[in-house]
Structures are given as structure tokens and as C-alpha cells.
Amino acid sequence: MPVERQVESVVRHFGVLSYSKQLRKSLPPNTLREHGTDEALIQLLRKCADLVAGNWVLKSELANFEGNEAWARDMLLFLFNKKDGKLTRTEYAAWEKAFVGTTSAARLEMTRQLAALDKDGEVMKLKNPPDLDFQRRFPDITAEFNLWWQKHRDKVIAASKSNTGSSDKSVANAWKRHRDDLLTEAKGALATGAMTTAELRRYMQKKNPKQVIREEEVQRALTEAAADFYQVRHVWLLGPTGNAANDKFRSTLVSLYKQRDAATKAEIVAEYERQHGERCKLSDYAVRVFLREIADKTEGENYVLKGALDSQH
């Protein structure tokens, strides 16, 4: 996965992201070696996120909010930035009243992504407390965003008054947001290996017991994000990693198991050489890791596509 997508994926996963405590600890070692300077990572964050109380939050348009819904979310972010990540019930209610033209479902969804009430139910807090460490280390960036939010507030007020919105577009954007949530969950699940749509649905349902997860929605979401996933008959895998050597071997596995249920390690290596015109340079350990991602080892050196034996019964 390209580094820009990696950073955006981490932001989406956390919702409200601490630079040092969450982003740096979540990126792969190879990414940190190649792009791990503060300057490089902050530039990547700027492309997909805005700074709010020292934390990074996905831009509203990337979160699939448009029109009045985007203005409402941006105003909420402005308030959290101005109030150091905390809003009283009165302040939050005033925000809701100001954007009564948006649906209550949309306001609840954008709030749920960003914040939650404290244990007393009196204060709405960002998911992360203000990142004082980031503000101390990068005062110029903090000051820049404080000024930008103040100017953007005036733009939001003017735009929200003239934007009536579209119910059809709101429905479409609601699906996009739901789809992105499903895809984030799918990437977490598939990091451990290939899974069927039904297995992914059960995984997501267990993690989200208060929300009904439907198998057809999972299937649709994965299909719409074909560039990020491989479908090998009845199972799904994570798509290209961005590492050329790893991706060449994984693409060999994908093409081979699309045609057959089982293969030996020798057959897989021979297929790699046939497809790419060179010997596989991966270590035996790396080869075993990628094999276990898509297949289960049976007798001898035979590797069977995950779930293939179950589907025969």
C-alpha cells in the first residue's frame, strides 16, 4: 500500500490521532525507515487530516461528508479545537441547533467518530485529550491551524446559510461512510489471513454488537474497493503491500489459487519463475508467511486454499 494510503488508513482507524502515540506506533517499520522523518510524516498528514487540539482528524470531504453535513462537521471540529477538546452539553446543543438542517443521524454519526460524553454525561470530549506534546514540539504548525480554523469558521457560517443540501446525496454519502467503516474493519481482520465474506461479517459483528452488519453490505464494500483487496474465489485478502518483491510473490499465489485448490511449495516457486522470469529471492520464512496468509498446510508440502476443504463437505 502506498505510504499516503497507509497514513490515511491509520487516521481513519483511530478517528482522532495522536502523532507520536498512535501514528508512529502504527506504521510498518519499512515505512518509518523510508518516510519516518517528522517533516515527511506531517506532510502526509496534511494531505488527509486537519489538526484539532494537537490531534489529527480526517478531513470532512475524505470522511464522505458534503455540503451542509461537511460544514456541520467542520464547525464541530472548530469548536473542539477552540475549547481544547471539550464541549459542555449546552455548547454541544447549540451546535446541533445551528445545523438543524442536517439529519440527526448524520450529526450523531460525525460526533460518534470524534468524541464521546464523559462518565457524568455532562461534557463531550474528543476521543483523545489535547496532544500537548505535539503542540510543544510543533508550535508553528499549531498556530497555523488555529488561525486556519478561525478563518474557516467564517467560511462555514456563510456557506451553511446558503446550502440547502440534497437528501439523495446525503443517503449516498451515508453509505460511503458506512462502507469506509466496513473496509477499515476488514483490513484489520485480513491482516491475520484470508477470510470469507461470512467470516468477515461475523468478525465485524462481534466488534460492533450494537450495529447490525449485513453480509451483502460487506460484499458490496469489498467489491467497491477492489484496488485494496484480492478476491480469490470464496476468500478475500489484503491487496498489494507496496513492496515489489512481496507483491510479486503474493500475486503469484493469487493467480495460482484462483485456478486450483492446492499446490506444493515447489509448484508455487515454479509458477513464480514462469510468471516473472526469475528466481524467487524471498527467504523461506517470508514464503511461509505469505503461504499461511492464503492457504493451510496439509500432508507433506501441500498447501490448500483456506476454506476449500470445508466447501467440499
Short mmCIF file of C-alpha atoms in Angstrom, two decimals:
data_model
loop_
_atom_site.label_atom_id
_atom_site.label_comp_id
_atom_site.label_asym_id
_atom_site.label_seq_id
_atom_site.Cartn_x
_atom_site.Cartn_y
_atom_site.Cartn_z
CA MET A 1 0.00 0.00 0.00
CA PRO A 2 1.45 3.43 -0.93
CA VAL A 3 2.64 5.42 2.04
CA GLU A 4 -0.07 8.07 1.54
CA ARG A 5 -2.73 5.36 1.83
CA GLN A 6 -1.02 3.87 4.88
CA VAL A 7 -1.13 7.19 6.74
CA GLU A 8 -4.74 7.85 5.74
CA SER A 9 -5.71 4.33 6.79
CA VAL A 10 -4.24 4.88 10.27
CA VAL A 11 -6.08 8.20 10.61
CA ARG A 12 -9.35 6.52 9.59
CA HIS A 13 -8.77 3.70 12.08
CA PHE A 14 -8.28 5.96 15.11
CA GLY A 15 -10.64 8.77 14.13
CA VAL A 16 -8.73 11.19 16.36
CA LEU A 17 -5.00 10.53 16.02
CA SER A 18 -2.02 11.34 18.23
CA TYR A 19 1.10 11.83 16.11
CA SER A 20 3.62 10.23 18.48
CA LYS A 21 1.43 7.82 20.45
CA GLN A 22 -0.59 6.36 17.59
CA LEU A 23 0.67 7.21 14.10
CA ARG A 24 4.32 6.39 14.66
CA LYS A 25 3.47 3.22 16.55
CA SER A 26 1.06 2.00 13.86
CA LEU A 27 3.11 2.39 10.67
CA PRO A 28 5.19 -0.58 9.42
CA PRO A 29 8.95 -0.48 10.14
CA ASN A 30 9.77 -0.23 6.42
CA THR A 31 7.58 2.86 6.09
CA LEU A 32 9.24 4.53 9.08
CA ARG A 33 12.70 3.77 7.68
CA GLU A 34 11.86 5.36 4.32
CA HIS A 35 9.43 8.14 5.31
CA GLY A 36 9.80 8.43 9.08
CA THR A 37 11.08 11.98 9.48
CA ASP A 38 8.73 14.42 11.22
CA GLU A 39 8.69 16.62 8.12
CA ALA A 40 7.72 13.75 5.79
CA LEU A 41 5.01 12.32 8.05
CA ILE A 42 3.44 15.69 8.81
CA GLN A 43 3.32 16.49 5.10
CA LEU A 44 1.49 13.21 4.55
CA LEU A 45 -0.90 14.01 7.40
CA ARG A 46 -1.70 17.42 5.93
CA LYS A 47 -3.00 15.73 2.77
CA CYS A 48 -5.69 13.79 4.59
CA ALA A 49 -6.22 15.38 8.02
CA ASP A 50 -6.57 18.63 9.96
CA LEU A 51 -5.04 19.45 13.33
CA VAL A 52 -7.58 19.68 16.18
CA ALA A 53 -6.34 20.27 19.74
CA GLY A 54 -2.96 18.80 18.79
CA ASN A 55 -4.51 15.66 17.27
CA TRP A 56 -5.07 14.82 13.60
CA VAL A 57 -8.61 14.26 12.31
CA LEU A 58 -9.64 13.07 8.85
CA LYS A 59 -10.75 15.90 6.55
CA SER A 60 -14.53 16.11 6.22
CA GLU A 61 -14.56 15.51 2.47
CA LEU A 62 -12.47 12.35 2.89
CA ALA A 63 -14.89 11.24 5.62
CA ASN A 64 -17.61 11.50 2.92
CA PHE A 65 -19.45 14.47 4.35
CA GLU A 66 -20.55 17.05 1.79
CA GLY A 67 -22.50 20.28 1.74
CA ASN A 68 -24.26 21.18 4.97
CA GLU A 69 -23.06 17.98 6.65
CA ALA A 70 -19.42 18.89 5.91
CA TRP A 71 -19.97 22.41 7.26
CA ALA A 72 -21.54 20.98 10.41
CA ARG A 73 -18.62 18.63 10.98
CA ASP A 74 -16.06 21.37 10.34
CA MET A 75 -17.81 23.66 12.81
CA LEU A 76 -17.76 20.89 15.40
CA LEU A 77 -14.03 20.45 14.81
CA PHE A 78 -13.51 24.21 15.11
CA LEU A 79 -15.27 24.18 18.48
CA PHE A 80 -13.25 21.23 19.77
CA ASN A 81 -10.04 22.97 18.69
CA LYS A 82 -11.06 26.25 20.32
CA LYS A 83 -12.26 24.58 23.55
CA ASP A 84 -9.25 22.26 23.99
CA GLY A 85 -11.16 19.11 23.06
CA LYS A 86 -14.13 19.61 25.43
CA LEU A 87 -17.68 20.90 24.90
CA THR A 88 -20.33 21.30 27.59
CA ARG A 89 -23.80 19.90 26.90
CA THR A 90 -25.00 23.48 26.34
CA GLU A 91 -22.26 24.19 23.79
CA TYR A 92 -22.91 20.90 22.00
CA ALA A 93 -26.67 21.55 21.93
CA ALA A 94 -26.03 24.99 20.42
CA TRP A 95 -24.00 23.35 17.65
CA GLU A 96 -26.84 20.88 16.98
CA LYS A 97 -29.37 23.71 16.82
CA ALA A 98 -27.20 25.71 14.41
CA PHE A 99 -27.16 22.76 11.99
CA VAL A 100 -30.73 21.54 12.42
CA GLY A 101 -30.90 21.33 8.60
CA THR A 102 -28.73 18.21 8.74
CA THR A 103 -30.25 14.92 9.82
CA SER A 104 -29.93 13.83 13.44
CA ALA A 105 -28.41 10.56 12.17
CA ALA A 106 -25.62 12.44 10.36
CA ARG A 107 -24.88 14.62 13.40
CA LEU A 108 -24.80 11.57 15.65
CA GLU A 109 -22.51 9.72 13.25
CA MET A 110 -19.97 12.52 12.92
CA THR A 111 -19.99 13.00 16.69
CA ARG A 112 -19.53 9.29 17.35
CA GLN A 113 -16.46 9.26 15.09
CA LEU A 114 -14.82 12.07 17.03
CA ALA A 115 -15.98 12.22 20.62
CA ALA A 116 -17.99 10.78 23.49
CA LEU A 117 -19.68 12.06 26.65
CA ASP A 118 -17.72 11.79 29.87
CA LYS A 119 -18.83 9.37 32.58
CA ASP A 120 -21.09 12.01 34.14
CA GLY A 121 -22.76 12.74 30.81
CA GLU A 122 -22.05 16.46 31.10
CA VAL A 123 -19.03 17.07 28.84
CA MET A 124 -18.44 15.92 25.26
CA LYS A 125 -14.75 15.05 24.90
CA LEU A 126 -12.61 14.27 21.89
CA LYS A 127 -11.54 10.62 21.78
CA ASN A 128 -8.01 11.80 22.61
CA PRO A 129 -7.11 14.53 25.10
CA PRO A 130 -5.25 17.53 23.66
CA ASP A 131 -1.85 16.39 22.38
CA LEU A 132 0.27 18.80 24.40
CA ASP A 133 3.47 17.07 23.29
CA PHE A 134 2.74 17.80 19.61
CA GLN A 135 1.76 21.39 20.42
CA ARG A 136 5.01 21.86 22.34
CA ARG A 137 7.20 20.31 19.65
CA PHE A 138 5.48 22.00 16.70
CA PRO A 139 4.22 25.41 17.87
CA ASP A 140 4.30 26.91 14.36
CA ILE A 141 2.04 24.19 12.94
CA THR A 142 -0.30 24.55 15.92
CA ALA A 143 -0.51 28.33 15.43
CA GLU A 144 -1.05 27.88 11.69
CA PHE A 145 -4.05 25.60 12.23
CA ASN A 146 -5.51 27.78 14.98
CA LEU A 147 -5.54 30.69 12.51
CA TRP A 148 -6.87 28.49 9.70
CA TRP A 149 -9.77 27.23 11.84
CA GLN A 150 -10.73 30.78 12.77
CA LYS A 151 -10.83 31.84 9.11
CA HIS A 152 -12.56 28.62 8.08
CA ARG A 153 -15.27 29.23 10.70
CA ASP A 154 -16.38 32.38 8.87
CA LYS A 155 -16.50 30.45 5.59
CA VAL A 156 -18.54 27.68 7.20
CA ILE A 157 -21.10 30.12 8.60
CA ALA A 158 -21.58 31.80 5.23
CA ALA A 159 -21.72 28.56 3.27
CA SER A 160 -24.09 26.76 5.63
CA LYS A 161 -26.66 29.53 5.32
CA SER A 162 -26.78 29.21 1.53
CA ASN A 163 -26.58 25.40 1.25
CA THR A 164 -29.87 23.51 1.42
CA GLY A 165 -28.31 20.11 0.69
CA SER A 166 -29.73 17.09 -1.12
CA SER A 167 -31.43 14.12 0.52
CA ASP A 168 -30.26 11.79 -2.27
CA LYS A 169 -26.66 12.91 -1.81
CA SER A 170 -26.96 12.52 1.97
CA VAL A 171 -28.09 8.91 1.54
CA ALA A 172 -25.22 8.20 -0.87
CA ASN A 173 -22.69 9.75 1.47
CA ALA A 174 -24.09 7.82 4.44
CA TRP A 175 -23.37 4.58 2.53
CA LYS A 176 -19.85 5.77 1.68
CA ARG A 177 -19.15 6.42 5.36
CA HIS A 178 -20.56 3.04 6.34
CA ARG A 179 -18.52 1.43 3.58
CA ASP A 180 -15.32 3.07 4.82
CA ASP A 181 -16.02 1.80 8.34
CA LEU A 182 -16.52 -1.72 6.98
CA LEU A 183 -13.31 -1.53 4.95
CA THR A 184 -11.31 -0.37 7.96
CA GLU A 185 -12.60 -3.35 9.94
CA ALA A 186 -11.90 -5.69 7.00
CA LYS A 187 -8.27 -4.57 6.77
CA GLY A 188 -7.79 -5.29 10.45
CA ALA A 189 -9.32 -8.75 10.11
CA LEU A 190 -7.45 -9.70 6.93
CA ALA A 191 -4.10 -8.77 8.47
CA THR A 192 -4.26 -12.22 10.07
CA GLY A 193 -5.05 -14.07 6.81
CA ALA A 194 -7.66 -14.74 4.15
CA MET A 195 -11.33 -14.85 5.19
CA THR A 196 -14.68 -15.42 3.53
CA THR A 197 -17.33 -12.70 3.41
CA ALA A 198 -19.31 -14.57 6.06
CA GLU A 199 -16.28 -14.80 8.35
CA LEU A 200 -15.61 -11.09 7.91
CA ARG A 201 -19.22 -10.28 8.76
CA ARG A 202 -19.02 -12.33 11.96
CA TYR A 203 -15.74 -10.64 12.89
CA MET A 204 -17.26 -7.18 12.36
CA GLN A 205 -20.47 -8.06 14.19
CA LYS A 206 -18.52 -9.23 17.22
CA LYS A 207 -16.62 -5.93 17.30
CA ASN A 208 -19.80 -3.87 16.77
CA PRO A 209 -22.54 -5.61 18.79
CA LYS A 210 -24.84 -2.57 18.78
CA GLN A 211 -24.87 -2.35 14.97
CA VAL A 212 -26.33 -4.88 12.54
CA ILE A 213 -23.68 -5.90 9.99
CA ARG A 214 -25.11 -7.48 6.85
CA GLU A 215 -23.15 -9.87 4.65
CA GLU A 216 -24.35 -8.21 1.43
CA GLU A 217 -23.02 -4.86 2.68
CA VAL A 218 -19.62 -6.37 3.43
CA GLN A 219 -19.54 -7.93 -0.04
CA ARG A 220 -20.53 -4.65 -1.70
CA ALA A 221 -17.94 -2.65 0.24
CA LEU A 222 -15.12 -5.03 -0.67
CA THR A 223 -16.17 -5.10 -4.32
CA GLU A 224 -16.21 -1.29 -4.49
CA ALA A 225 -12.66 -1.19 -3.08
CA ALA A 226 -11.20 -3.75 -5.48
CA ALA A 227 -7.84 -1.94 -5.62
CA ASP A 228 -7.26 -2.59 -1.91
CA PHE A 229 -8.21 -6.28 -1.79
CA TYR A 230 -7.73 -9.53 -3.66
CA GLN A 231 -10.67 -11.89 -4.11
CA VAL A 232 -9.57 -15.46 -4.60
CA ARG A 233 -12.73 -17.42 -5.26
CA HIS A 234 -14.54 -17.59 -1.89
CA VAL A 235 -11.94 -15.70 0.22
CA TRP A 236 -10.61 -12.15 0.47
CA LEU A 237 -7.03 -10.99 1.10
CA LEU A 238 -5.38 -7.62 1.59
CA GLY A 239 -4.28 -6.08 -1.72
CA PRO A 240 -0.78 -5.01 -2.80
CA THR A 241 1.57 -4.01 0.01
CA GLY A 242 3.74 -1.59 -1.95
CA ASN A 243 6.80 -3.84 -1.52
CA ALA A 244 7.68 -5.07 -5.04
CA ALA A 245 9.27 -8.36 -4.02
CA ASN A 246 6.45 -9.29 -1.66
CA ASP A 247 3.75 -8.25 -4.11
CA LYS A 248 5.22 -10.33 -6.94
CA PHE A 249 5.11 -13.46 -4.79
CA ARG A 250 1.61 -12.71 -3.46
CA SER A 251 0.32 -12.05 -6.99
CA THR A 252 1.64 -15.49 -7.98
CA LEU A 253 -0.27 -17.07 -5.11
CA VAL A 254 -3.45 -15.18 -6.06
CA SER A 255 -3.34 -16.23 -9.72
CA LEU A 256 -2.45 -19.84 -8.85
CA TYR A 257 -5.18 -20.33 -6.24
CA LYS A 258 -7.79 -18.75 -8.50
CA GLN A 259 -7.27 -21.83 -10.69
CA ARG A 260 -6.77 -24.64 -8.18
CA ASP A 261 -7.45 -25.67 -4.59
CA ALA A 262 -3.99 -26.89 -3.66
CA ALA A 263 -0.33 -26.64 -4.63
CA THR A 264 3.03 -27.71 -3.27
CA LYS A 265 5.72 -25.22 -2.38
CA ALA A 266 7.78 -26.47 -5.33
CA GLU A 267 4.85 -25.88 -7.70
CA ILE A 268 4.35 -22.38 -6.35
CA VAL A 269 8.03 -21.49 -6.78
CA ALA A 270 7.99 -22.90 -10.32
CA GLU A 271 4.91 -20.81 -11.13
CA TYR A 272 6.65 -17.73 -9.75
CA GLU A 273 9.63 -18.31 -12.05
CA ARG A 274 7.32 -18.87 -15.02
CA GLN A 275 5.37 -15.67 -14.40
CA HIS A 276 8.26 -13.36 -13.54
CA GLY A 277 11.18 -14.91 -15.43
CA GLU A 278 13.44 -15.02 -12.39
CA ARG A 279 14.07 -16.99 -9.23
CA CYS A 280 12.19 -16.01 -6.09
CA LYS A 281 14.56 -14.12 -3.81
CA LEU A 282 12.36 -14.17 -0.70
CA SER A 283 13.58 -16.04 2.36
CA ASP A 284 11.95 -19.34 3.29
CA TYR A 285 10.41 -17.60 6.29
CA ALA A 286 8.79 -14.91 4.11
CA VAL A 287 7.49 -17.54 1.71
CA ARG A 288 5.90 -19.45 4.60
CA VAL A 289 4.31 -16.27 5.97
CA PHE A 290 2.65 -15.45 2.65
CA LEU A 291 1.58 -19.05 2.15
CA ARG A 292 -0.08 -19.14 5.57
CA GLU A 293 -1.96 -15.95 4.65
CA ILE A 294 -3.88 -17.70 1.87
CA ALA A 295 -3.55 -21.46 2.45
CA ASP A 296 -3.44 -24.17 5.10
CA LYS A 297 -0.69 -26.78 5.08
CA THR A 298 -1.85 -30.40 4.85
CA GLU A 299 0.13 -33.57 4.19
CA GLY A 300 3.76 -33.05 3.26
CA GLU A 301 4.35 -29.80 1.41
CA ASN A 302 0.80 -29.46 0.13
CA TYR A 303 -0.93 -26.10 0.73
CA VAL A 304 -4.73 -25.93 0.36
CA LEU A 305 -6.64 -22.69 -0.18
CA LYS A 306 -8.28 -21.61 3.08
CA GLY A 307 -11.84 -22.93 3.31
CA ALA A 308 -11.51 -25.16 0.23
CA LEU A 309 -11.78 -28.36 2.25
CA ASP A 310 -14.84 -27.06 4.13
CA SER A 311 -16.59 -26.12 0.89
CA GLN A 312 -16.26 -29.70 -0.36
CA HIS A 313 -18.28 -31.08 2.55
#
